[in-house]
Amino acid sequence: MGVDRRRRPRRHRRRAGVQPPRKEEGAVVSRRERAVPPAETTPDNKRVVRIALAGAGVAVVALAIAMIAGGAATPRVIPGLPDEGPLTRWGLPLSKLLMDVSGVLTVGTLLAATVFLPSDKGLLGKPALAYVKAASWLALAWAAAAAATMIFSLSEALRVPVADVLGGDELTSFASQISQGIALTLVVLFSVAIALFARGAITVGAGGGLLVLAMATLLPPALTGHSSSAPNHDLATTGVAAHLLALALWVGGLAVLCVHALRRRPSLEIAATRFSSLALWCFVAVGLSGLFSTVARLTSFSELFTSAYGLMLLAKTAAFAVLGVFGWWHRKHTLPRLATGAPGAFARFASVELLVMFATVGVAVVLARTAPPQEIVQTDPVVDLLGYPLPPEISPANLASLWWFDLFSGTLIALLGGFYLAGVVRLARRGDHWPAGRTVAWFVGLLILLLATQTGVARYAKVLFSAHMAEHMTLSMLVPIFLVLGAPVTLALRALKPAARRGDRGPREWLTTILHSRFVRFVTHPAIATAIFVVSTYALYFTPLFTSAMEEHLGHMAMTAHFLLSGCLFFWVIIGIDPSPHTLPHVARLIVLFVTMPFHAFFGIALMSMGTVMAAEWYDQLGRTWGASALADQQTGGAIAWGFGEIPTLIVLIALAFQWWRDDDRKARRADRRADALAARTGGSGDAQLDAYNDYLTKLNQRDNSQ
């Protein structure tokens, strides 16, 4: 009988405890395998869909309950004005909920791709690339929801149905002239940009840039809401910005991590550990920023229990406390179980935590649309502008006693001081030496920053141009000198540990990448850094930009940040200790310093010569009756700008002379060591030129003796 060589279908025999081989991550699969997905992934995908639907349902139900309890679901009956209709009444919070959720998930997917999941020499892995592509689709949903929110917001403002809004010309004016419409327009533009650029992002750096852009896109709508009109709008604006960013990182990161666990993707333990560290910081930031925002909006403690705003705030606080318990349970129980190879417990627990988070987001949407309680008293227009009453006539005693807490600069000082001190302590525990002079210089800079932004100087800086100029010069020409001499980048590079996995990016690798980036190389060029330091001052004060910056708290924050950053950038080039892409010889540093400082003197002379008041509308609204006139005060500010540069220049010259001496001494000692090594090797003096000259004299002497 012949052998039957026809192909017969293969049948896998399952033995006890034996599973068919699985392909490794990234392995090549056949067309048949791509056409038929593995059966083991289907239940995981179904669980993800169920959790997503449950989260959406919980958020919508929480939103509906909060609207009904807070009265936002009932029509506002105002005699003589029409009603916008139920479509706008319910469509606006729902579209805003979709906008917030899609924005948070966009941040979460980019965060998981660039921070949570390990990379390979700067390139995104296969799961990370999938999350970046998901961020592209989520950003498109974000843009669509923002556009719908814009339409419903205009319908509510005009109290007309949506059909009338779409058929009129008011939408264009709302999107380009009204602050709320401009904020939503920015969200649409930035989210579309994220969607487009995410399609081609394959590196960790590109993903990190998109993450920063996504976090910035979250801010405009929140900063143009009730926070900008709160009695203490400085505290409220900064608080809501910090609150929103921390909450987005927390909720978005957990949502994507939950999907990662349910789908049983690789590197879950690494991602969960990194998220746990980030979640702790986010929990603290959300709690503190929420506390500051509450203090800024409520005028009395009883309003927590007597107003709809206070009751919803209590509900959100209760949900926040529950989330804190979840985070503690994660660290205590689920992370150890995850390390032992039990991802199911983490996925189940994280899913429940995610549902609580979505319910919190639903309540937060209604809370953002609910006006805080208002005092039934005659308001002071100056308080509405400044956030505090007009201070009395300026004096040294008032400058020292009228302290004013600024959350932005206060948080910045606390973080800079805390991180620097933590780095010094880590080096000390490791037995490494860190110069005490650098630590002293750093904290002297922070002390000057504290005095410039938290004392009466900060209060009078919004009222008097002279006080503003003194603060400006301090922030841009005095504080950066000491911060640069503190060498924070060098400390961070020595204190931070390298990534545990080779090729991955931890904080130290991110810092190194930023230092070697094209952007840093460009802005640290001496010509560019000098131009930013000088030209930006003229561009701010001799254009309408100064008026716009004085009228908004965001403008004050932007000026503070710009003064510090431009000053640190310039003095990093001149006296920087930290490694820089461009190294200048000491003579060139002196030339740059002496060329730059006269421009500040010219700036002061120009201010003293002006016959008109800058930002006159702002100063006229304050109604100041004491002190010199606005023009005379502006001339005083010019004199301060003209004469302030002497002290910083002297400090820089002393620091530069000391660095020059240290550098020459270091080179001399290095040359001595080389000479000693050469002398030990050759038996000479160690100086090649001296030995050659001595040999020449010896040969001449021998020739004379031979004659």
XYZ file of C-alpha atoms in Angstrom:
707
model
C 0.000 0.000 0.000
C 1.238 3.500 -0.848
C 1.655 6.180 1.730
C -1.088 8.816 1.703
C 0.850 12.123 1.384
C -2.173 14.395 1.285
C -2.116 17.173 3.862
C -4.345 16.531 6.792
C -5.573 19.254 9.190
C -3.454 19.506 12.263
C -5.159 19.128 15.553
C -3.639 20.524 18.715
C -3.773 18.092 21.558
C -4.106 19.924 24.823
C -2.312 18.211 27.592
C -2.809 18.876 31.237
C -0.889 22.003 32.168
C 0.416 22.586 28.602
C -0.657 25.710 26.701
C -0.041 26.464 23.030
C 2.934 28.748 22.472
C 2.212 32.489 22.419
C 3.935 34.964 20.186
C 6.175 37.543 21.766
C 5.268 41.213 21.702
C 6.146 42.711 18.321
C 6.548 39.306 16.571
C 5.517 38.971 12.918
C 2.080 37.407 12.481
C 0.594 35.831 9.413
C -2.366 37.176 7.439
C -4.615 34.427 8.778
C -3.618 35.289 12.370
C -4.381 38.960 11.730
C -7.771 38.120 10.280
C -8.830 36.040 13.280
C -7.986 37.730 16.594
C -6.985 35.479 19.469
C -9.942 34.391 21.504
C -8.211 35.267 24.762
C -8.211 39.027 23.985
C -11.921 39.249 23.244
C -13.122 39.070 26.867
C -10.546 41.698 27.819
C -11.785 44.088 25.139
C -15.359 43.474 26.199
C -14.459 44.273 29.790
C -12.855 47.527 28.647
C -16.017 48.472 26.760
C -18.193 47.600 29.761
C -16.042 49.685 32.106
C -16.076 52.604 29.645
C -19.858 52.471 29.305
C -20.260 52.172 33.063
C -17.960 55.163 33.612
C -19.882 57.247 31.089
C -23.161 56.242 32.705
C -21.931 57.076 36.199
C -20.654 60.478 35.060
C -23.943 61.331 33.323
C -26.027 60.179 36.293
C -23.868 62.182 38.706
C -24.202 65.209 36.432
C -27.979 64.850 36.262
C -28.325 64.463 40.028
C -26.102 67.474 40.651
C -28.069 69.579 38.142
C -31.399 68.649 39.678
C -30.151 69.172 43.237
C -28.483 72.464 42.378
C -31.427 73.814 40.394
C -29.595 74.020 37.060
C -32.081 71.620 35.434
C -35.040 73.942 35.938
C -35.679 76.857 33.554
C -34.568 80.308 34.680
C -37.685 82.447 34.572
C -36.708 86.080 33.987
C -39.589 88.418 33.066
C -39.174 89.870 29.597
C -36.483 87.415 28.500
C -37.013 84.208 26.484
C -35.860 80.723 27.494
C -33.019 79.013 25.667
C -34.847 75.677 25.828
C -34.135 72.230 27.267
C -31.697 71.361 24.472
C -29.267 74.045 25.623
C -30.022 73.495 29.295
C -28.960 69.844 29.083
C -26.725 69.988 26.018
C -24.287 72.492 27.526
C -23.315 70.441 30.607
C -23.237 67.220 28.580
C -20.992 68.732 25.895
C -18.767 70.211 28.589
C -18.623 66.813 30.282
C -17.556 65.240 26.994
C -14.988 68.015 26.503
C -13.509 67.499 29.967
C -13.460 63.702 29.728
C -11.915 63.639 26.247
C -9.310 66.204 27.341
C -8.449 64.220 30.465
C -8.191 60.983 28.467
C -5.977 62.694 25.888
C -3.638 63.736 28.678
C -3.814 60.218 30.153
C -2.923 58.414 26.932
C 0.018 60.722 26.241
C 1.134 60.404 29.875
C 1.061 56.611 29.687
C 2.956 56.586 26.400
C 5.753 58.928 27.479
C 6.075 58.402 31.249
C 4.476 55.182 32.449
C 5.605 52.719 29.775
C 9.319 52.025 29.270
C 10.933 53.281 26.067
C 13.860 52.054 24.025
C 16.575 54.695 23.466
C 14.063 57.470 22.985
C 11.657 55.529 20.762
C 8.120 54.624 21.783
C 7.319 50.950 22.127
C 4.421 49.231 20.417
C 1.880 49.740 23.264
C 2.977 53.365 23.639
C 2.490 54.008 19.923
C -1.022 52.620 20.207
C -1.789 55.080 23.024
C -0.413 58.012 21.011
C -2.690 57.083 18.114
C -5.593 56.802 20.550
C -4.721 60.299 21.768
C -5.118 61.534 18.195
C -8.728 60.285 18.031
C -9.480 61.530 21.537
C -8.150 64.974 20.599
C -10.574 65.081 17.656
C -13.429 64.273 20.035
C -12.084 66.992 22.325
C -12.243 69.540 19.492
C -15.782 68.505 18.509
C -16.996 68.727 22.115
C -15.388 72.168 22.523
C -17.123 73.386 19.355
C -20.475 72.092 20.665
C -19.811 73.744 24.036
C -19.180 77.027 22.260
C -22.532 76.834 20.461
C -24.469 75.907 23.599
C -22.653 78.588 25.648
C -23.680 81.298 23.187
C -27.221 79.970 23.189
C -27.327 80.223 26.975
C -25.751 83.708 27.006
C -28.205 85.081 24.430
C -31.104 82.989 25.790
C -32.084 81.860 22.312
C -32.461 78.329 20.883
C -29.519 76.622 19.211
C -31.113 76.966 15.759
C -31.058 80.761 16.059
C -27.387 80.701 17.081
C -26.385 78.600 14.082
C -28.324 80.831 11.708
C -26.865 84.157 12.929
C -23.549 85.978 12.875
C -23.109 86.153 16.636
C -21.072 82.939 16.791
C -18.105 84.499 14.956
C -18.057 87.492 17.285
C -18.375 85.253 20.336
C -15.443 83.073 19.223
C -13.131 86.004 18.482
C -14.068 88.783 20.930
C -15.529 87.306 24.139
C -13.055 85.738 26.593
C -15.125 82.569 27.049
C -15.460 82.108 23.283
C -11.769 82.799 22.699
C -10.877 80.164 25.297
C -13.040 77.540 23.561
C -11.598 78.533 20.185
C -8.102 77.921 21.537
C -9.196 74.495 22.747
C -10.494 73.626 19.271
C -7.308 74.806 17.543
C -4.877 73.195 19.977
C -6.735 69.884 20.148
C -6.834 69.668 16.344
C -3.078 70.333 16.327
C -2.580 67.520 18.855
C -4.664 65.179 16.693
C -2.581 65.969 13.602
C 0.882 65.830 15.179
C 0.092 62.683 17.170
C -0.343 60.731 13.943
C 3.392 60.920 13.230
C 4.868 60.932 16.748
C 7.237 58.009 17.281
C 9.712 59.396 19.832
C 9.343 59.997 23.540
C 10.322 63.636 23.060
C 7.504 64.205 20.574
C 5.038 62.532 22.930
C 6.263 64.691 25.812
C 5.773 67.844 23.751
C 2.214 66.794 22.898
C 1.576 66.078 26.590
C 2.658 69.609 27.548
C 0.447 71.055 24.807
C -2.521 68.967 25.976
C -2.108 70.167 29.558
C -1.934 73.770 28.367
C -5.106 73.238 26.319
C -7.020 72.302 29.479
C -6.491 75.718 31.077
C -8.222 78.439 28.976
C -11.881 77.483 29.689
C -11.284 77.063 33.420
C -9.386 80.328 33.804
C -12.177 82.371 32.186
C -14.929 81.017 34.434
C -15.987 81.928 37.959
C -12.363 81.930 39.157
C -11.585 85.123 37.230
C -14.465 86.955 38.929
C -13.947 85.662 42.486
C -13.226 88.231 45.227
C -9.649 86.957 45.534
C -9.249 86.145 41.850
C -5.456 85.802 42.146
C -5.816 82.893 44.550
C -8.821 81.435 42.725
C -7.210 81.531 39.269
C -3.953 79.919 40.346
C -5.810 77.389 42.500
C -8.141 76.240 39.746
C -5.243 75.918 37.272
C -3.232 73.712 39.647
C -6.382 71.784 40.593
C -7.270 71.049 36.985
C -3.795 69.960 35.909
C -3.291 67.653 38.887
C -6.753 66.140 38.453
C -6.198 65.558 34.722
C -2.930 63.721 35.344
C -4.516 61.667 38.100
C -7.792 60.705 36.413
C -6.358 60.346 32.917
C -3.408 58.288 34.088
C -5.606 55.917 36.075
C -8.075 55.499 33.206
C -5.390 54.471 30.725
C -3.667 52.302 33.319
C -6.977 50.536 33.973
C -7.372 49.838 30.245
C -3.779 48.601 30.156
C -4.480 46.178 32.996
C -7.793 44.932 31.590
C -6.194 44.223 28.215
C -3.270 42.472 29.933
C -0.659 44.504 28.113
C 3.049 44.209 29.032
C 4.957 46.311 31.593
C 1.900 46.718 33.829
C 3.934 46.516 37.040
C 6.325 49.277 35.891
C 3.457 51.502 34.757
C 1.491 50.965 37.984
C 4.499 51.768 40.167
C 5.196 54.977 38.293
C 1.538 55.981 38.420
C 1.443 55.357 42.162
C 4.282 57.835 42.730
C 2.614 60.425 40.504
C -0.820 59.859 42.053
C 0.487 60.713 45.526
C 1.723 64.111 44.323
C -1.513 64.684 42.401
C -3.590 63.850 45.487
C -1.705 66.431 47.552
C -1.916 69.038 44.775
C -5.650 68.473 44.232
C -6.351 68.740 47.958
C -4.344 71.925 48.529
C -5.493 73.666 45.357
C -9.107 72.764 46.120
C -8.712 74.240 49.602
C -7.291 77.488 48.219
C -10.040 77.714 45.601
C -12.700 77.222 48.283
C -11.202 79.939 50.458
C -11.146 82.298 47.483
C -14.798 81.710 46.530
C -16.661 81.370 49.836
C -16.977 84.312 52.182
C -18.047 82.311 55.252
C -17.897 78.744 56.508
C -21.710 78.490 56.778
C -22.050 78.827 52.991
C -20.770 75.257 52.674
C -24.101 74.057 54.098
C -26.521 76.820 53.052
C -25.747 77.259 49.336
C -26.053 74.928 46.372
C -22.424 75.663 45.500
C -21.285 74.655 48.980
C -23.308 71.421 48.993
C -21.853 70.312 45.655
C -18.433 71.242 46.961
C -18.999 68.965 49.949
C -20.058 66.133 47.612
C -16.898 66.597 45.565
C -14.813 66.669 48.762
C -16.377 63.393 49.928
C -15.551 61.765 46.591
C -12.013 63.121 46.896
C -11.649 61.536 50.336
C -12.854 58.199 48.940
C -10.237 58.448 46.190
C -7.584 59.009 48.843
C -8.617 55.753 50.510
C -8.373 54.014 47.137
C -4.851 55.353 46.628
C -3.788 54.142 50.075
C -5.231 50.697 49.329
C -3.325 50.598 46.036
C -0.010 51.209 47.723
C -0.742 48.846 50.590
C -2.329 45.855 48.862
C -2.759 45.862 45.080
C 0.769 46.912 44.101
C 2.374 44.095 46.146
C -0.097 41.626 44.606
C 0.715 42.984 41.165
C 4.400 42.355 41.810
C 3.581 38.697 42.496
C 1.878 38.337 39.103
C -1.797 38.954 39.937
C -2.966 41.763 37.604
C -6.630 40.867 38.042
C -6.881 42.368 41.519
C -5.404 45.644 40.327
C -7.725 45.806 37.316
C -10.847 45.187 39.395
C -9.903 47.662 42.103
C -8.767 50.327 39.611
C -12.043 49.958 37.698
C -14.070 50.784 40.809
C -11.767 53.719 41.558
C -12.203 54.943 37.995
C -15.995 54.916 38.345
C -15.716 57.093 41.457
C -13.457 59.446 39.512
C -15.927 59.755 36.644
C -18.694 60.521 39.126
C -16.462 63.223 40.614
C -15.895 64.699 37.150
C -19.651 64.820 36.577
C -20.178 66.744 39.816
C -17.241 69.029 38.970
C -18.835 69.979 35.629
C -22.011 71.140 37.353
C -19.942 72.841 40.063
C -18.069 74.817 37.405
C -21.400 76.037 35.968
C -22.775 77.028 39.377
C -21.997 80.545 40.542
C -20.524 80.782 44.046
C -22.580 82.653 46.656
C -22.227 86.416 46.544
C -22.165 88.833 49.432
C -25.147 91.182 49.548
C -22.997 94.240 50.188
C -21.761 97.150 48.134
C -18.713 95.861 46.287
C -15.547 97.900 45.926
C -14.454 98.211 42.270
C -10.832 98.346 43.402
C -11.244 94.977 45.137
C -12.687 93.576 41.901
C -9.567 94.744 40.055
C -6.842 93.964 42.583
C -8.394 91.259 44.743
C -7.749 93.388 47.865
C -8.543 96.967 48.971
C -6.365 99.832 47.829
C -3.369 99.924 50.187
C -2.502 103.101 52.127
C 0.254 105.479 51.112
C 3.503 103.676 50.482
C 6.103 103.690 53.246
C 8.871 101.350 54.465
C 6.607 100.176 57.288
C 3.756 99.331 54.907
C 6.128 97.547 52.521
C 7.316 95.366 55.410
C 3.935 94.710 57.044
C 1.389 94.390 54.229
C 2.186 90.803 53.286
C 0.162 89.297 50.463
C 0.059 85.557 49.757
C 0.485 84.843 46.053
C -0.201 81.178 45.387
C 1.765 81.013 42.137
C 5.053 82.390 43.439
C 4.535 80.787 46.862
C 4.137 77.349 45.300
C 7.145 77.984 43.073
C 9.312 78.937 46.057
C 8.182 75.908 48.070
C 8.883 73.490 45.204
C 12.276 74.976 44.329
C 13.375 74.982 47.947
C 12.027 71.513 48.702
C 13.524 69.798 45.661
C 16.907 71.473 46.127
C 17.046 70.506 49.795
C 16.027 66.929 48.930
C 18.889 66.721 46.429
C 21.423 67.994 48.963
C 20.183 65.512 51.578
C 20.403 62.620 49.110
C 24.004 63.502 48.270
C 24.876 63.792 51.969
C 23.376 60.383 52.740
C 25.340 58.927 49.867
C 28.552 60.451 51.201
C 29.038 62.908 48.322
C 30.176 66.478 48.915
C 28.115 69.448 47.771
C 29.594 72.971 48.224
C 27.830 74.898 50.961
C 28.248 78.147 49.029
C 25.962 76.903 46.277
C 23.275 75.993 48.802
C 23.553 79.410 50.447
C 23.340 81.173 47.073
C 20.227 79.190 46.106
C 18.314 79.954 49.275
C 19.380 83.602 49.241
C 17.818 83.816 45.782
C 14.620 82.188 47.054
C 14.542 84.571 50.029
C 14.779 87.591 47.732
C 12.051 86.067 45.550
C 9.885 85.652 48.640
C 10.359 89.279 49.666
C 9.601 90.534 46.154
C 6.394 88.541 45.643
C 4.849 88.034 49.079
C 5.456 91.296 50.987
C 3.967 94.728 50.498
C 6.100 95.111 47.370
C 3.713 92.743 45.593
C 0.669 94.756 46.753
C 2.063 98.098 45.617
C 3.403 96.615 42.331
C -0.174 96.626 40.979
C -0.834 100.163 42.174
C 2.425 102.055 41.535
C 4.580 101.761 38.424
C 7.667 102.498 40.514
C 6.963 99.512 42.791
C 6.295 97.351 39.746
C 9.630 98.363 38.214
C 11.457 97.614 41.475
C 9.862 94.162 41.511
C 10.707 93.653 37.826
C 14.365 94.554 38.292
C 14.607 92.335 41.362
C 13.077 89.342 39.612
C 15.073 89.682 36.399
C 18.459 91.004 37.567
C 18.975 90.013 41.210
C 17.155 86.745 41.964
C 18.517 84.894 38.867
C 22.137 85.632 39.829
C 21.866 83.672 43.070
C 19.720 80.914 41.531
C 22.259 80.363 38.752
C 25.116 80.272 41.274
C 23.212 77.537 43.124
C 23.844 75.134 40.172
C 20.458 73.329 40.380
C 20.973 71.334 37.174
C 24.307 69.944 38.365
C 22.711 69.000 41.668
C 19.831 67.255 39.901
C 22.161 65.305 37.601
C 24.139 64.084 40.612
C 21.158 63.365 42.873
C 18.758 61.707 40.441
C 19.195 57.995 39.849
C 19.501 56.598 36.323
C 16.585 54.647 34.915
C 16.411 51.058 36.151
C 15.971 49.750 32.618
C 18.648 50.597 30.079
C 17.295 52.678 27.214
C 14.336 53.890 29.272
C 13.808 57.491 30.370
C 13.541 58.481 33.991
C 13.762 62.016 35.421
C 17.531 62.117 34.966
C 17.308 60.998 31.344
C 14.565 63.542 30.650
C 16.730 66.306 32.099
C 19.697 65.241 29.986
C 17.534 65.112 26.868
C 16.204 68.612 27.509
C 19.723 69.978 28.014
C 20.811 68.502 24.667
C 17.669 69.518 22.773
C 17.769 71.917 19.848
C 15.516 74.368 21.640
C 17.842 74.693 24.647
C 20.848 74.895 22.359
C 19.148 77.737 20.486
C 17.968 79.818 23.449
C 21.267 79.435 25.337
C 23.281 80.904 22.495
C 24.808 84.100 23.940
C 23.300 86.302 21.230
C 19.800 84.808 21.628
C 19.871 84.860 25.439
C 21.021 88.489 25.419
C 18.341 89.450 22.896
C 15.619 87.816 24.996
C 16.886 89.576 28.116
C 17.014 93.036 26.495
C 14.462 93.132 23.679
C 11.639 91.565 25.704
C 11.808 94.468 28.179
C 11.323 97.063 25.441
C 8.631 94.948 23.764
C 6.653 94.644 27.002
C 6.591 98.289 28.074
C 6.509 100.117 24.760
C 3.610 98.125 23.284
C -0.024 97.571 24.407
C 1.142 94.267 25.912
C 1.863 95.923 29.261
C -1.697 97.237 29.562
C -3.152 93.793 28.829
C -0.813 92.128 31.316
C -1.728 94.552 34.114
C -5.480 93.975 33.684
C -5.366 90.179 34.113
C -3.945 87.990 36.862
C -2.640 85.653 34.179
C -0.674 88.618 32.884
C 0.950 89.101 36.296
C 1.825 85.404 36.420
C 3.253 85.540 32.891
C 5.375 88.606 33.703
C 6.747 86.982 36.869
C 7.649 83.800 35.009
C 9.184 85.712 32.101
C 11.299 87.967 34.306
C 12.712 84.960 36.171
C 13.307 82.775 33.117
C 14.875 85.481 30.942
C 17.146 86.541 33.814
C 18.209 82.974 34.608
C 18.888 82.320 30.922
C 21.087 85.409 30.548
C 23.092 84.936 33.747
C 23.485 81.216 32.999
C 25.480 82.310 29.936
C 27.553 84.787 31.981
C 28.271 83.056 35.315
C 26.532 79.693 34.990
C 28.045 76.695 36.767
C 25.681 74.166 35.241
C 26.683 72.479 31.965
C 25.664 74.541 28.940
C 25.624 73.790 25.197
C 27.721 76.934 24.655
C 30.839 77.772 26.659
C 32.271 81.300 26.480
C 35.768 82.314 27.573
C 35.844 84.663 30.527
C 36.848 87.666 28.437
C 33.837 87.138 26.161
C 31.572 86.915 29.201
C 32.827 90.286 30.409
C 32.180 91.788 26.977
C 28.615 90.434 26.882
C 27.950 91.811 30.373
C 29.292 95.303 29.600
C 27.461 95.429 26.265
C 24.118 94.424 27.802
C 23.892 96.582 30.916
C 23.784 99.970 29.125
C 20.557 98.914 27.401
C 18.830 98.899 30.793
C 20.160 102.378 31.462
C 18.799 103.536 28.088
C 15.479 101.921 28.979
C 15.318 103.869 32.233
C 16.191 107.133 30.474
C 13.442 106.489 27.921
C 10.906 105.997 30.712
C 11.967 109.206 32.432
C 11.637 111.109 29.142
C 8.092 109.969 28.322
C 5.294 112.499 28.558
C 2.418 109.966 28.604
C 1.437 107.374 31.155
C 1.676 103.699 30.198
C -1.422 101.619 31.046
C -3.194 104.834 31.991
C -6.615 103.141 31.911
C -5.524 100.671 34.560
C -4.098 103.252 36.952
C -7.079 105.606 36.465
C -9.514 102.851 37.500
C -7.775 102.445 40.852
C -8.586 106.015 41.877
C -5.413 106.506 43.902
C -5.500 109.857 45.751
C -2.223 109.698 47.679
C 1.347 109.966 46.492
C 2.758 111.415 43.286
C 0.891 111.580 40.016
C 0.959 108.623 37.650
C 3.406 110.384 35.314
C 5.757 111.363 38.128
C 5.609 107.848 39.543
C 6.417 106.469 36.095
C 9.475 108.724 35.935
C 10.498 107.399 39.350
C 10.200 103.888 37.932
C 12.485 104.922 35.073
C 15.048 106.181 37.577
C 14.884 102.843 39.382
C 15.486 100.997 36.095
C 18.382 103.337 35.297
C 20.182 102.962 38.615
C 19.270 99.408 39.625
C 21.817 97.692 37.394
C 24.835 98.796 39.429
C 24.421 96.293 42.279
C 23.736 93.215 40.067
C 26.670 94.169 37.832
C 28.997 94.352 40.835
C 27.816 90.943 42.113
C 28.315 89.398 38.667
C 31.814 90.896 38.356
C 32.810 89.459 41.741
C 31.410 86.029 40.834
C 33.048 86.123 37.401
C 36.429 87.140 38.842
C 36.264 84.324 41.385
C 35.323 81.784 38.674
C 38.146 83.073 36.470
C 40.650 82.658 39.304
C 39.332 79.185 40.113
C 39.585 78.181 36.466
C 43.179 79.408 36.151
C 44.113 77.708 39.418
C 42.506 74.479 38.222
C 44.405 74.642 34.912
C 47.685 75.367 36.733
C 47.240 72.390 39.032
C 46.378 70.203 36.066
C 49.527 71.350 34.260
C 51.601 70.664 37.379
C 50.249 67.132 37.593
C 51.074 66.518 33.939
C 54.569 67.910 34.443
C 55.161 65.729 37.469
C 53.993 62.678 35.549
C 56.233 63.564 32.605
C 59.213 64.141 34.916
C 58.689 60.792 36.576
C 58.498 59.120 33.193
C 61.414 60.852 31.420
C 63.623 61.945 34.324
C 63.477 65.607 33.254
C 61.941 68.627 34.895
C 58.482 67.904 33.525
C 58.378 71.069 31.395
C 58.964 70.120 27.757
C 59.975 73.637 26.665
C 62.364 74.046 29.588
C 63.930 70.641 28.924
C 64.377 71.488 25.229
C 66.043 74.797 26.121
C 68.365 73.096 28.610
C 69.307 70.502 25.971
C 70.090 73.308 23.563
C 72.357 75.003 26.106
C 74.068 71.696 26.885
C 74.809 71.098 23.197
C 76.221 74.616 22.857
C 78.437 74.053 25.870
C 79.657 70.723 24.525
C 80.452 72.307 21.168
C 82.432 75.092 22.811
C 84.379 72.594 24.909
C 85.184 70.483 21.858
C 86.691 73.475 20.103
